[in-house]
Tab-separated table of C-alpha atoms and ligand atoms in Angstrom:
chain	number	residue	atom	x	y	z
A	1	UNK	CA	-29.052	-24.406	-7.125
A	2	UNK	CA	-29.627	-23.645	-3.456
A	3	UNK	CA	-28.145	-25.218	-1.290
A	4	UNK	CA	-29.569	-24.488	2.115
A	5	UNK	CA	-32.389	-22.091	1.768
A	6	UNK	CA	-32.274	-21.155	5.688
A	7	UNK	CA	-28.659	-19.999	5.142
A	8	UNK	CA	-29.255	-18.339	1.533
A	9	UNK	CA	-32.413	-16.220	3.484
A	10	UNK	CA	-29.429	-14.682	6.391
A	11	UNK	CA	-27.275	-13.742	3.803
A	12	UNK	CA	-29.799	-12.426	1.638
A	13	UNK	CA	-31.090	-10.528	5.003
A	14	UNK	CA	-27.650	-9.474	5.919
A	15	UNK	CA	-26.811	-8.192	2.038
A	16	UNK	CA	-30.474	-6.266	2.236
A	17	UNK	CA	-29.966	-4.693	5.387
A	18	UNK	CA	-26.437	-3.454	4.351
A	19	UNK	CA	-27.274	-1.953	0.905
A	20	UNK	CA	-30.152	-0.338	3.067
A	21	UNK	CA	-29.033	1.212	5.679
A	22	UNK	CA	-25.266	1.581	4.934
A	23	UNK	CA	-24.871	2.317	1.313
A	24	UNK	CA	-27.956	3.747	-0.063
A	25	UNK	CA	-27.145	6.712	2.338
A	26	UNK	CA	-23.674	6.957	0.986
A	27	UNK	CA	-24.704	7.100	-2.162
A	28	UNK	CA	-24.449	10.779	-2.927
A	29	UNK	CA	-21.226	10.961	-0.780
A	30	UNK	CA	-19.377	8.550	-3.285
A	31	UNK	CA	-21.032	10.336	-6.574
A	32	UNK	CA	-19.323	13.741	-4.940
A	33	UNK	CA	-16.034	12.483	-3.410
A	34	UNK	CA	-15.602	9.717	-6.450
A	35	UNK	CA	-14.186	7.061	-3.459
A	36	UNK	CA	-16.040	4.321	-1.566
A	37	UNK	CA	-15.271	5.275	2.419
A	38	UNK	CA	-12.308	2.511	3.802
A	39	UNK	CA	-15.164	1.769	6.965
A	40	UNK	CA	-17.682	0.370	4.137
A	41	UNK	CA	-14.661	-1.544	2.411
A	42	UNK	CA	-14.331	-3.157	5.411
A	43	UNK	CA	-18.201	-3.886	6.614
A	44	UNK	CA	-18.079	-5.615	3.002
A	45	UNK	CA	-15.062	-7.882	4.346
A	46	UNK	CA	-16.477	-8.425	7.197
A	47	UNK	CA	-20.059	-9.720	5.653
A	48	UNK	CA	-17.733	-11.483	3.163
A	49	UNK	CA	-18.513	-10.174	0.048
A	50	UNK	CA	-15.258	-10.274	-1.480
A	51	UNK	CA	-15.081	-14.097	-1.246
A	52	UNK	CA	-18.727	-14.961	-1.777
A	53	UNK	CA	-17.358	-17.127	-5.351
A	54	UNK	CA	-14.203	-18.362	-3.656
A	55	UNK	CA	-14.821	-22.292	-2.494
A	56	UNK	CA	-14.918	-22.588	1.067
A	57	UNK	CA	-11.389	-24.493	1.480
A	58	UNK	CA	-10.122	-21.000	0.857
A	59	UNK	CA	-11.816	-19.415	2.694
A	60	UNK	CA	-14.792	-18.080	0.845
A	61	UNK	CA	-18.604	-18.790	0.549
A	62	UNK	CA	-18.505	-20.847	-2.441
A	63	UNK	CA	-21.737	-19.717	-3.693
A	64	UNK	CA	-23.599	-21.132	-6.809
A	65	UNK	CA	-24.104	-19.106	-9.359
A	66	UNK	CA	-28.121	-19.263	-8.474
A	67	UNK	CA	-27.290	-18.121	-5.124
A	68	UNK	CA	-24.551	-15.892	-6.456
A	69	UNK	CA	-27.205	-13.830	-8.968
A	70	UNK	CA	-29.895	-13.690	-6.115
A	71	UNK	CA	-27.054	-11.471	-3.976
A	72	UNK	CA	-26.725	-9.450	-7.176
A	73	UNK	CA	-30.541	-8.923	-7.163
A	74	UNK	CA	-29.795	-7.035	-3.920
A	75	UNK	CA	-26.829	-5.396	-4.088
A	76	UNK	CA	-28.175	-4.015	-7.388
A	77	UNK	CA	-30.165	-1.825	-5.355
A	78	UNK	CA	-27.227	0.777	-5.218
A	79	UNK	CA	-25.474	2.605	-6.741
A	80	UNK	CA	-23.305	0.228	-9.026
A	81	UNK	CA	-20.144	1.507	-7.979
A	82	UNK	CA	-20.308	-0.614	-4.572
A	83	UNK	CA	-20.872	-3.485	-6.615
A	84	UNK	CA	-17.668	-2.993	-8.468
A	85	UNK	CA	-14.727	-2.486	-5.802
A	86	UNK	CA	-15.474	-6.409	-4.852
A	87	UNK	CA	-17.106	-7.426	-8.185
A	88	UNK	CA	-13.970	-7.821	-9.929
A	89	UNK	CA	-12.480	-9.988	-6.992
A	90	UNK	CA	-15.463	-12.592	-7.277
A	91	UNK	CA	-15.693	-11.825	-10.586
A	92	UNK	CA	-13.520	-11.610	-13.657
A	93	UNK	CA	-10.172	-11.189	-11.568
A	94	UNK	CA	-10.666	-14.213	-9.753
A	95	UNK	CA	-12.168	-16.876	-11.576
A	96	UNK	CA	-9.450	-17.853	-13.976
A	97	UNK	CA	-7.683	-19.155	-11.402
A	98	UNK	CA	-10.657	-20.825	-9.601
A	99	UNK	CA	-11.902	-22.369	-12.760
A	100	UNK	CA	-8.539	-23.255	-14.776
A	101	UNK	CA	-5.703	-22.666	-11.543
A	102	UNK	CA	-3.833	-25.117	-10.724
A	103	UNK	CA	-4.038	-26.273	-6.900
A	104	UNK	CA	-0.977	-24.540	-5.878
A	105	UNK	CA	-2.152	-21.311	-7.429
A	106	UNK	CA	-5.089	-21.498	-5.724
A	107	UNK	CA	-3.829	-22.286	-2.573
A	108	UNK	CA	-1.679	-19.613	-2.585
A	109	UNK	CA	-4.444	-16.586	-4.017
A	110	UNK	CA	-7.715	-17.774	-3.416
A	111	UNK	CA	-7.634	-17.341	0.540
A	112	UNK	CA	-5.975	-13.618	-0.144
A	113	UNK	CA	-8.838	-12.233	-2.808
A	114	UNK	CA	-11.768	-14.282	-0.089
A	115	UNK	CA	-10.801	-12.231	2.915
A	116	UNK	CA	-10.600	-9.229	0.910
A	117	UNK	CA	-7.108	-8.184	1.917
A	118	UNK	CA	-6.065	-8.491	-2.027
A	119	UNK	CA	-8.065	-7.607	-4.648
A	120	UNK	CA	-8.575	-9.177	-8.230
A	121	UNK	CA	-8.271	-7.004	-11.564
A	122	UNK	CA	-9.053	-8.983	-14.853
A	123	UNK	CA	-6.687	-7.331	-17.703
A	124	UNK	CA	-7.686	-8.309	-21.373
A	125	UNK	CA	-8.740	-5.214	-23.056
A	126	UNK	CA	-5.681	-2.876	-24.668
A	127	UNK	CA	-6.118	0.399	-27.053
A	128	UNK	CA	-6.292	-1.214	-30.309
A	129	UNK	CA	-8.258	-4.264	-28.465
A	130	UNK	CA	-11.524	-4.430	-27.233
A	131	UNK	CA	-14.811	-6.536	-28.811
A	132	UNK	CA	-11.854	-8.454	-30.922
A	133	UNK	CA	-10.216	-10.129	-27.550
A	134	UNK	CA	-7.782	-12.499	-29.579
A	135	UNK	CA	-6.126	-9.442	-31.539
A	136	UNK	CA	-4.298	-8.314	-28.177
A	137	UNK	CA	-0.573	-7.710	-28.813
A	138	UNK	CA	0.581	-7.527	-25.335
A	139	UNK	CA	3.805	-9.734	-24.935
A	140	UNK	CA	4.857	-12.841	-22.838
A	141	UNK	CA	8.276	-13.984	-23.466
A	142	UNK	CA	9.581	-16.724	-22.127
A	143	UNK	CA	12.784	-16.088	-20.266
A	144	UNK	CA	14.267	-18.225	-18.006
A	145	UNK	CA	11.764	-19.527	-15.530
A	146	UNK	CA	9.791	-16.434	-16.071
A	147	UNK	CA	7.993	-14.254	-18.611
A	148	UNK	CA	8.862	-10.465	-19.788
A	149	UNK	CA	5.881	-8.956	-20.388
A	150	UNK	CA	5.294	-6.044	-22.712
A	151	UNK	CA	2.550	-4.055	-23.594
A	152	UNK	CA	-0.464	-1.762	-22.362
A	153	UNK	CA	-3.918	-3.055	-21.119
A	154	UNK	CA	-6.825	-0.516	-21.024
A	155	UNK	CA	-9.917	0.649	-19.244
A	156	UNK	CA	-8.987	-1.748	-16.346
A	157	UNK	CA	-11.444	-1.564	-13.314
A	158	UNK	CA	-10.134	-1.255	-9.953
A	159	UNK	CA	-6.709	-1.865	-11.035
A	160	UNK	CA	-5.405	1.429	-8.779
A	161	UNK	CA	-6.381	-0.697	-5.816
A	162	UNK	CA	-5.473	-4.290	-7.128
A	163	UNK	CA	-3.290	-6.454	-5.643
A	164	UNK	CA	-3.284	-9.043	-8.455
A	165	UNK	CA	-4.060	-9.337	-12.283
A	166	UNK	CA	-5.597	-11.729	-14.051
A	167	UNK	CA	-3.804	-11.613	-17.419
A	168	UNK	CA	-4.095	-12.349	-20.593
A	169	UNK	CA	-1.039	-12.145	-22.894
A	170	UNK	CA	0.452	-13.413	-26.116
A	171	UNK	CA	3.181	-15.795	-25.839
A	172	UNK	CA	3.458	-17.159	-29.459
A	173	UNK	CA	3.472	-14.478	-31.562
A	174	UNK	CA	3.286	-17.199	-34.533
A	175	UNK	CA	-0.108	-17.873	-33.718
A	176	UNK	CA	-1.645	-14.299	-34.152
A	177	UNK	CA	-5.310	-15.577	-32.660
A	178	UNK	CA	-6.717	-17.207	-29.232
A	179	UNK	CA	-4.166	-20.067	-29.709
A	180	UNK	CA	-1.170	-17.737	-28.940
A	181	UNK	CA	-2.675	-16.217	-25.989
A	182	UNK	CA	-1.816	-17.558	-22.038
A	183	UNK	CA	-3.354	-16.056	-18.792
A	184	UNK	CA	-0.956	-15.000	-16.428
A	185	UNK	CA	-1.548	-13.979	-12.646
A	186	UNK	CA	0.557	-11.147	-12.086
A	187	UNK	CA	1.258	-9.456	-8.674
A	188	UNK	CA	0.460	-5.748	-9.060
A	189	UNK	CA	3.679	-4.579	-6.879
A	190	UNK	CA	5.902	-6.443	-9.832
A	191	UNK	CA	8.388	-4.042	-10.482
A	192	UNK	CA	7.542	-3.144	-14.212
A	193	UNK	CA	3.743	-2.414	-13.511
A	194	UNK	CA	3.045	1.438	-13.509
A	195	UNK	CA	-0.681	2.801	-13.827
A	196	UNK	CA	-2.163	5.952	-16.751
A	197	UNK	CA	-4.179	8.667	-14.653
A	198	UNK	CA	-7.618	7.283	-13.487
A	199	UNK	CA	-9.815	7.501	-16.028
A	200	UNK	CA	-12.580	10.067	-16.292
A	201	UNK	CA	-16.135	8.237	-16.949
A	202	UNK	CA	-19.686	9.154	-17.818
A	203	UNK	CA	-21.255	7.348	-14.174
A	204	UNK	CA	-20.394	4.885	-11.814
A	205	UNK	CA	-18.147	7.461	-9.566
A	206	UNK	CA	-15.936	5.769	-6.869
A	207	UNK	CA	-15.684	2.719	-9.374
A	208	UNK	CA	-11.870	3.613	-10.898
A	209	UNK	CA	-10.181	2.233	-14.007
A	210	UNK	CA	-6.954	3.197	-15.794
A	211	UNK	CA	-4.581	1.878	-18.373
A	212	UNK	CA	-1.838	-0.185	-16.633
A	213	UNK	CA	1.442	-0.687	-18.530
A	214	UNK	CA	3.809	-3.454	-18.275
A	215	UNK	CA	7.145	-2.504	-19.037
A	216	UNK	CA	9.761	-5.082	-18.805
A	217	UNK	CA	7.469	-6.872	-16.167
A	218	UNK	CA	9.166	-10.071	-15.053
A	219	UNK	CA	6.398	-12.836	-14.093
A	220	UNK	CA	7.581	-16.231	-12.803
A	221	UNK	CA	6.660	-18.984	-15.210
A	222	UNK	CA	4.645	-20.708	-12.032
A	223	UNK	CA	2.067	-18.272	-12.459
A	224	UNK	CA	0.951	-19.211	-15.815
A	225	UNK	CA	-2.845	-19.951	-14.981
A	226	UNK	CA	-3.288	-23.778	-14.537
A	227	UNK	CA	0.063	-24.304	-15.903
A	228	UNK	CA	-0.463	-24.495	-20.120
A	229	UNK	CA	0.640	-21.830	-22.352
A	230	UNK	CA	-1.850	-21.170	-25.383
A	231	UNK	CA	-4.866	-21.619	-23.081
A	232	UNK	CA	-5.755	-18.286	-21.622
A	233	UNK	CA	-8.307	-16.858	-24.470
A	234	UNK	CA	-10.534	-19.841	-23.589
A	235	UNK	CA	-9.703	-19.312	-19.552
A	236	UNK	CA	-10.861	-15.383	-20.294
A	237	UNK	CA	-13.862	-16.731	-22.323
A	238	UNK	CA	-15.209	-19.245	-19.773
A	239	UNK	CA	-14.728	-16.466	-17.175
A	240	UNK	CA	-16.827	-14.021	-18.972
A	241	UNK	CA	-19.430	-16.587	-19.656
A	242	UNK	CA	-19.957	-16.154	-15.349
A	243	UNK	CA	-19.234	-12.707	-15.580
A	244	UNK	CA	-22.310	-12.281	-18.060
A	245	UNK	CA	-24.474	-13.474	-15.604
A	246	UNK	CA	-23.611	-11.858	-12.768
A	247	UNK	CA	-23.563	-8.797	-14.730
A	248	UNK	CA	-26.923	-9.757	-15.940
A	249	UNK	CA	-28.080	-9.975	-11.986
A	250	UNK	CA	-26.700	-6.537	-11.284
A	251	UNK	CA	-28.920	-4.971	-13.908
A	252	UNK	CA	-32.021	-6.564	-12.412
A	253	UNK	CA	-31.342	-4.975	-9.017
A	254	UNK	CA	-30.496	-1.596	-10.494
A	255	UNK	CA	-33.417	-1.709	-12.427
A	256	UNK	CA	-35.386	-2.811	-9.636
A	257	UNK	CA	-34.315	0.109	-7.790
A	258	UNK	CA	-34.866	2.639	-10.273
A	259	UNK	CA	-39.067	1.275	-10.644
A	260	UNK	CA	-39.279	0.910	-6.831
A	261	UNK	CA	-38.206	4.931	-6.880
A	262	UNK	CA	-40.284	5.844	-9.724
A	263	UNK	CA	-43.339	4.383	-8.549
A	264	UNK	CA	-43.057	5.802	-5.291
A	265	UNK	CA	-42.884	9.090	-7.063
A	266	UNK	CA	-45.425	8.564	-9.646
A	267	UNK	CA	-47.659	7.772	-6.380
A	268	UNK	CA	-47.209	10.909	-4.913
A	269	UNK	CA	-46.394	13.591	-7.489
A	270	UNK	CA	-49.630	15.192	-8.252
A	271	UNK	CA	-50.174	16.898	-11.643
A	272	UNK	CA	-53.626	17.775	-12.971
A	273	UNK	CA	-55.187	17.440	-9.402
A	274	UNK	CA	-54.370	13.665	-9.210
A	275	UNK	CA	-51.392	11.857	-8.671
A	276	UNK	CA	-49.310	11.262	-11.814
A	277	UNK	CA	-49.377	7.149	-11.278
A	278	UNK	CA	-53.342	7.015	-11.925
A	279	UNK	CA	-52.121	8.646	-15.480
A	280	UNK	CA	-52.465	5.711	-18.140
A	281	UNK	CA	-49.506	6.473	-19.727
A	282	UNK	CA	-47.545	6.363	-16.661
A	283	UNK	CA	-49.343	3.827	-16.123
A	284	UNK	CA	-48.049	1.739	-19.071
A	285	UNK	CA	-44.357	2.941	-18.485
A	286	UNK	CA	-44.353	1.225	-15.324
A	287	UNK	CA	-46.056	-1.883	-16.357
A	288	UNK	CA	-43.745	-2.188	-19.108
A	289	UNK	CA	-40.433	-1.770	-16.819
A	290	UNK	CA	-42.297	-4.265	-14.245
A	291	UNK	CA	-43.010	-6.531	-17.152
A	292	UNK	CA	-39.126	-6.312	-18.700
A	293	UNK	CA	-37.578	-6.688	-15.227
A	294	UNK	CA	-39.648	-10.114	-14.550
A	295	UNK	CA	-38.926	-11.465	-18.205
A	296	UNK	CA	-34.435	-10.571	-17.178
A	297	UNK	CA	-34.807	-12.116	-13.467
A	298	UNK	CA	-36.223	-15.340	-15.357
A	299	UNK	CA	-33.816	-15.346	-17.810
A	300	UNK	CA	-31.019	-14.708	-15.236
A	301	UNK	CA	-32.593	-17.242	-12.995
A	302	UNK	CA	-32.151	-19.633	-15.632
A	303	UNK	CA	-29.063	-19.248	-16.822
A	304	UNK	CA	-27.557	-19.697	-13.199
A	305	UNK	CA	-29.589	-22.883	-12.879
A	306	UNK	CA	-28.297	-24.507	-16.234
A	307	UNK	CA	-24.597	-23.420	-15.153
A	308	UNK	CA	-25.108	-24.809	-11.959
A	309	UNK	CA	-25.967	-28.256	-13.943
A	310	UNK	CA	-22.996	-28.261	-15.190
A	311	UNK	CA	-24.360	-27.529	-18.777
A	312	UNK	CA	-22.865	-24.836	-21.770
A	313	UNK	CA	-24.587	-21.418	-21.010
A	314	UNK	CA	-22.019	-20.021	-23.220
A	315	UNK	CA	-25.670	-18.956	-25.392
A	316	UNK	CA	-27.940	-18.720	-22.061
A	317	UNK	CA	-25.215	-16.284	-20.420
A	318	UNK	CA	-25.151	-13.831	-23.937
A	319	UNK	CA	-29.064	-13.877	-23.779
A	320	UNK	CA	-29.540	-12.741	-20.260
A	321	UNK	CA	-26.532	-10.009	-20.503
A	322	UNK	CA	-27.777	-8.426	-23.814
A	323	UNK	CA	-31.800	-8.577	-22.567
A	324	UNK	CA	-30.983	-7.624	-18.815
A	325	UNK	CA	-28.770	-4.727	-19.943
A	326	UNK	CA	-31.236	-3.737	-22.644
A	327	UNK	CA	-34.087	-3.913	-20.518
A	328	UNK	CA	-32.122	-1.504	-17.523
A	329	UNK	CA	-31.210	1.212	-20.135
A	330	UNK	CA	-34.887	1.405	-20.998
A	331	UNK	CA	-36.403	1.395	-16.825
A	332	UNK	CA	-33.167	3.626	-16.779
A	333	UNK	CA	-34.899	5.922	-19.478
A	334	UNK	CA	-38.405	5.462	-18.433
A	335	UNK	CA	-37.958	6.193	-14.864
A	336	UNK	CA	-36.679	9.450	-15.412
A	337	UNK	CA	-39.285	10.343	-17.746
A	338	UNK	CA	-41.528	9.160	-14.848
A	339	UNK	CA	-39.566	12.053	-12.471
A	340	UNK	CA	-40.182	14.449	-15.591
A	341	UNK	CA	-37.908	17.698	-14.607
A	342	UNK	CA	-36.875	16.266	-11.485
A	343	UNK	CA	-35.374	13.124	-13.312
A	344	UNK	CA	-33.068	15.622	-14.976
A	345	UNK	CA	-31.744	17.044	-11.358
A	346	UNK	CA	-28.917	15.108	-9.896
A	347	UNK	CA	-30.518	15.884	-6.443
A	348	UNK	CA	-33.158	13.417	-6.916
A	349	UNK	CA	-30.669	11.215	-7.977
A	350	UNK	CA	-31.823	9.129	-10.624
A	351	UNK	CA	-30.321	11.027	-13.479
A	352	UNK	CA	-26.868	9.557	-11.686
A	353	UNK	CA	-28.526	5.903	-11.999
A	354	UNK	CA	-29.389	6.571	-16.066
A	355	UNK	CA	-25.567	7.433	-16.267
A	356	UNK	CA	-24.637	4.719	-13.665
A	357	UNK	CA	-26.253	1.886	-15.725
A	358	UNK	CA	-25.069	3.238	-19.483
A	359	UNK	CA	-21.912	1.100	-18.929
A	360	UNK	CA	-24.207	-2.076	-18.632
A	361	UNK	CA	-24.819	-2.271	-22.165
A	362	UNK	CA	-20.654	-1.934	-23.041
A	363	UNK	CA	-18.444	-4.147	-20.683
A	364	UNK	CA	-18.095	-7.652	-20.047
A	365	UNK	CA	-19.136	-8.071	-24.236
A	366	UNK	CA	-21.150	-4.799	-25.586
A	367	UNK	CA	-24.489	-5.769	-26.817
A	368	UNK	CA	-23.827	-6.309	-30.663
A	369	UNK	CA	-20.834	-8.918	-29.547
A	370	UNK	CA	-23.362	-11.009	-27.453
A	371	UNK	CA	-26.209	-11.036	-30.477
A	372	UNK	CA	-23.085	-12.257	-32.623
A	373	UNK	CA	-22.187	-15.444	-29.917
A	374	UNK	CA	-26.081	-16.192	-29.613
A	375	UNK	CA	-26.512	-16.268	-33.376
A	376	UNK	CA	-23.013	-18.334	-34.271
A	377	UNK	CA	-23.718	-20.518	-31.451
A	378	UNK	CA	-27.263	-21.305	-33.598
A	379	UNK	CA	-25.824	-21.902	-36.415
A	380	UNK	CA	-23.079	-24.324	-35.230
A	381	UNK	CA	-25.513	-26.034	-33.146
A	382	UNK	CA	-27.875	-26.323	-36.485
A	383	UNK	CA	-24.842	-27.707	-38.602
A	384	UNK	CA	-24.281	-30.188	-35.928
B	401	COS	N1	-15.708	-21.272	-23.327
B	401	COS	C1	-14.636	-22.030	-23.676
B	401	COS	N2	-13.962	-21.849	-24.832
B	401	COS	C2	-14.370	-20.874	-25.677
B	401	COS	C3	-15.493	-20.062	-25.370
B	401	COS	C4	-16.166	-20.288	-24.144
B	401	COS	N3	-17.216	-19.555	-23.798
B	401	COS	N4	-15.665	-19.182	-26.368
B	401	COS	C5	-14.729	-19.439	-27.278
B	401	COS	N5	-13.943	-20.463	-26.848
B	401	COS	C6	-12.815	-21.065	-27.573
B	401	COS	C7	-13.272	-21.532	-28.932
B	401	COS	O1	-13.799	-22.839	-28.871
B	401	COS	C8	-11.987	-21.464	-29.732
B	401	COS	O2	-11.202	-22.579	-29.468
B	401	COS	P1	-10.841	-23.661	-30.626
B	401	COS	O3	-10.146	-22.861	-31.692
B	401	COS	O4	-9.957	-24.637	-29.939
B	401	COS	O5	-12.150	-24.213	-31.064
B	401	COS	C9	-11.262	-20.263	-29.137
B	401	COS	O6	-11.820	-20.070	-27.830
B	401	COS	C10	-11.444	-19.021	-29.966
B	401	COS	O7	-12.835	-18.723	-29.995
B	401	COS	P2	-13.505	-17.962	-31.215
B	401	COS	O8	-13.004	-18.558	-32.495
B	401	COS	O9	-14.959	-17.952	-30.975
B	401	COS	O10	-12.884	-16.498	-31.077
B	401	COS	P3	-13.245	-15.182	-31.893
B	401	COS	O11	-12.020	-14.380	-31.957
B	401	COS	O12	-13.938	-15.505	-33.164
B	401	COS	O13	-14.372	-14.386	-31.076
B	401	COS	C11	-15.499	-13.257	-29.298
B	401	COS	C12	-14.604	-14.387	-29.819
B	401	COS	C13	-15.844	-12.153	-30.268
B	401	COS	C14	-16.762	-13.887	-28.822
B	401	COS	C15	-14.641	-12.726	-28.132
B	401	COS	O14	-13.521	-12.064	-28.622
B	401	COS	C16	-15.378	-11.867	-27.181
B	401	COS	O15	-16.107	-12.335	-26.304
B	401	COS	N6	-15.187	-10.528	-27.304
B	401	COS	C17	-15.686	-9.602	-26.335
B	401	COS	C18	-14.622	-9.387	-25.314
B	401	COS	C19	-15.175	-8.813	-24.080
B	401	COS	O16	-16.194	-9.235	-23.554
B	401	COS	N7	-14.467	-7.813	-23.589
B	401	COS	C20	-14.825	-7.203	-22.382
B	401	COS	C21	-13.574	-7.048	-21.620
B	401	COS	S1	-13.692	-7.631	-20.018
B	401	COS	S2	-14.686	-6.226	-19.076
């Protein structure tokens, strides 16, 4: 749903002319230096990209999630990594509390994570858990009017720079599933809270993540998300269901970008006395990509409509992260097969893009765990 098309077309303006002209040409800095420069950090404040999910009695821009996945389309068209240091803030990190918070929680976050000046890490995944969610073993205990909390989360983005957590914990270790588990927000300066060393990843440099450990972590009990204990697997569930699609958006603008650059250069590399795009089967790798990429922006288009009706796109969301994702690994592929040698030499830079995107594929649900929700949402729907 969009809700004033005259606004939607500045912002979408605005978010074009940034990725342009401020963070395509930073791209290689950030793959070399693995950080995103502080004075780009804050141009993304100041266009308001950290709050653009936040409702705007908190200060954000309150966006639906059709006009939400039609920013994606353009900030795709970057390197991923400036997608992720205010991703997880509208994202994952802050969307438990906006969708199950209570009004005091969000009160007290929500204009924090919209401005920027905090962000939002979403902390579900541990070592021994990660496609099986509601097997994590990390401890809540009640103690007083607050929770100790035990226990190791993994592969965490942006937690080095996070100012809160989003989560999710066991705190009835009688119910060893989804029941037991309650979403916390946690304040990353907690004493309790250290960090592992960054980890080292295939792509998407400038985009950290580490293991954070909570040792003895004292949480007060008001920060249980929306108040209710044995809640917080469906909180994390109806947050990735959003998170799928916005992921979903992100790997239509990547993809986008990759064609856009290898049909420019299948236009004017010449091979054979001709340029390699009048080649027919160059031809059909780019009208195969072109084809994919239209087939995932309807899909994601969708999917953000139906959620913005207010209907279950618990299905629709799985379906346009496994196809979008799918479809960018194979532009990913094709488009350096387009660049031939040069696809293979980071100076031409999309060799960093087919390593950039590889993650798409893995987080926010890998690929087999979304076929397995699409097909058992099927079959209940069938036995209904
Ligand atoms: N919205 C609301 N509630 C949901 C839901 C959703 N989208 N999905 C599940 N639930 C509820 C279920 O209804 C169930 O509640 P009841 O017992 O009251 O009916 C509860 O949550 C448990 O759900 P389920 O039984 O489906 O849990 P499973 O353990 O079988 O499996 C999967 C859940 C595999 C789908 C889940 O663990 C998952 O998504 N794994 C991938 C995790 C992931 O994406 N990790 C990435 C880390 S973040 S980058």
């Amino acid at each position: 749903m969009i809700r004033d098309q005259e606004t939607m077309n500045v912002l979408l303006d605005n978010v074009a002319r940034f990725v342009r002209d401020r963070l395509v040409p930073n791209e290689e800095r950030v793959a070399e230096t693995d950080e995103i420069p502080a004075d780009i950090v804050d141009d993304m404040k100041a266009l308001g990209l950290f709050g653009l999910t936040i409702p705007e009695q908190y200060g954000g821009l309150d966006l639906t999630m059709e006009e939400e996945v039609l920013v994606m389309f353009e900030m795709g068209k970057t390197s991923p990594a400036f997608r992720s240091i205010f991703g997880t803030t509208v994202g994952i990190g802050s969307q438990g509390i906006v969708i199950d918070g209570t009004e005091e929680q969000k009160a007290k976050w929500l204009p924090k994570l919209a401005s920027g000046d905090t962000l939002a890490s979403f902390a579900l995944t541990e070592p021994e858990c990660g496609s099986d969610a509601a097997a994590l073993k990390t401890r809540a205990v009640r103690d007083g009017d607050h929770y100790v909390v035990n226990g190791t989360k993994r592969f965490i983005t942006n937690a080095p720079q996070a100012g809160i957590f989003t989560l999710m914990a066991r705190t009835n270790p009688d119910e060893p599933r989804a029941a037991g588990i309650s979403a916390f927000i946690v304040d990353a300066n907690t004493p309790g809270i250290s960090f592992g060393k960054r980890d080292r990843k295939m792509g998407q440099k400038g985009a950290h993540t580490c293991d954070v450990i909570f040792e003895n972590c004292r949480v007060p009990a008001e920060n249980v998300i929306g108040g209710k204990e044995g809640v917080g697997f469906k909180t994390a569930m109806k947050v990735l269901d959003k998170g799928r699609i916005h992921i979903a958006a992100i790997c239509v603008g990547v993809a986008q970008r990759m064609l856009d650059d290898a049909l420019r250069y299948a236009m004017e590399r010449k091979q054979f006395g001709q340029p390699i795009g009048e080649f027919q089967l160059i031809q059909a790798m780019l009208a195969d990509s072109q084809t994919e990429l239209y087939a995932a922006r309807c899909m994601v288009l969708d999917a953000a409509r139906k959620r913005d009706n207010g209907e279950n796109v618990s299905t629709e969301a799985s379906c346009a992260k496994l196809f979008a994702s799918e479809m960018c690994g194979r532009v990913a592929d094709r488009a350096v097969q387009i660049h031939g040698g040069a696809g293979y030499m980071s100076e031409y830079g999309i060799e960093r893009f087919y390593r950039d995107v590889r993650i798409f594929r893995i987080y926010e649900g890998t690929s087999q765990i979304q076929q397995i929700l699409i097909a058992r949402n099927m079959m209940r729907a069938a036995a209904r």
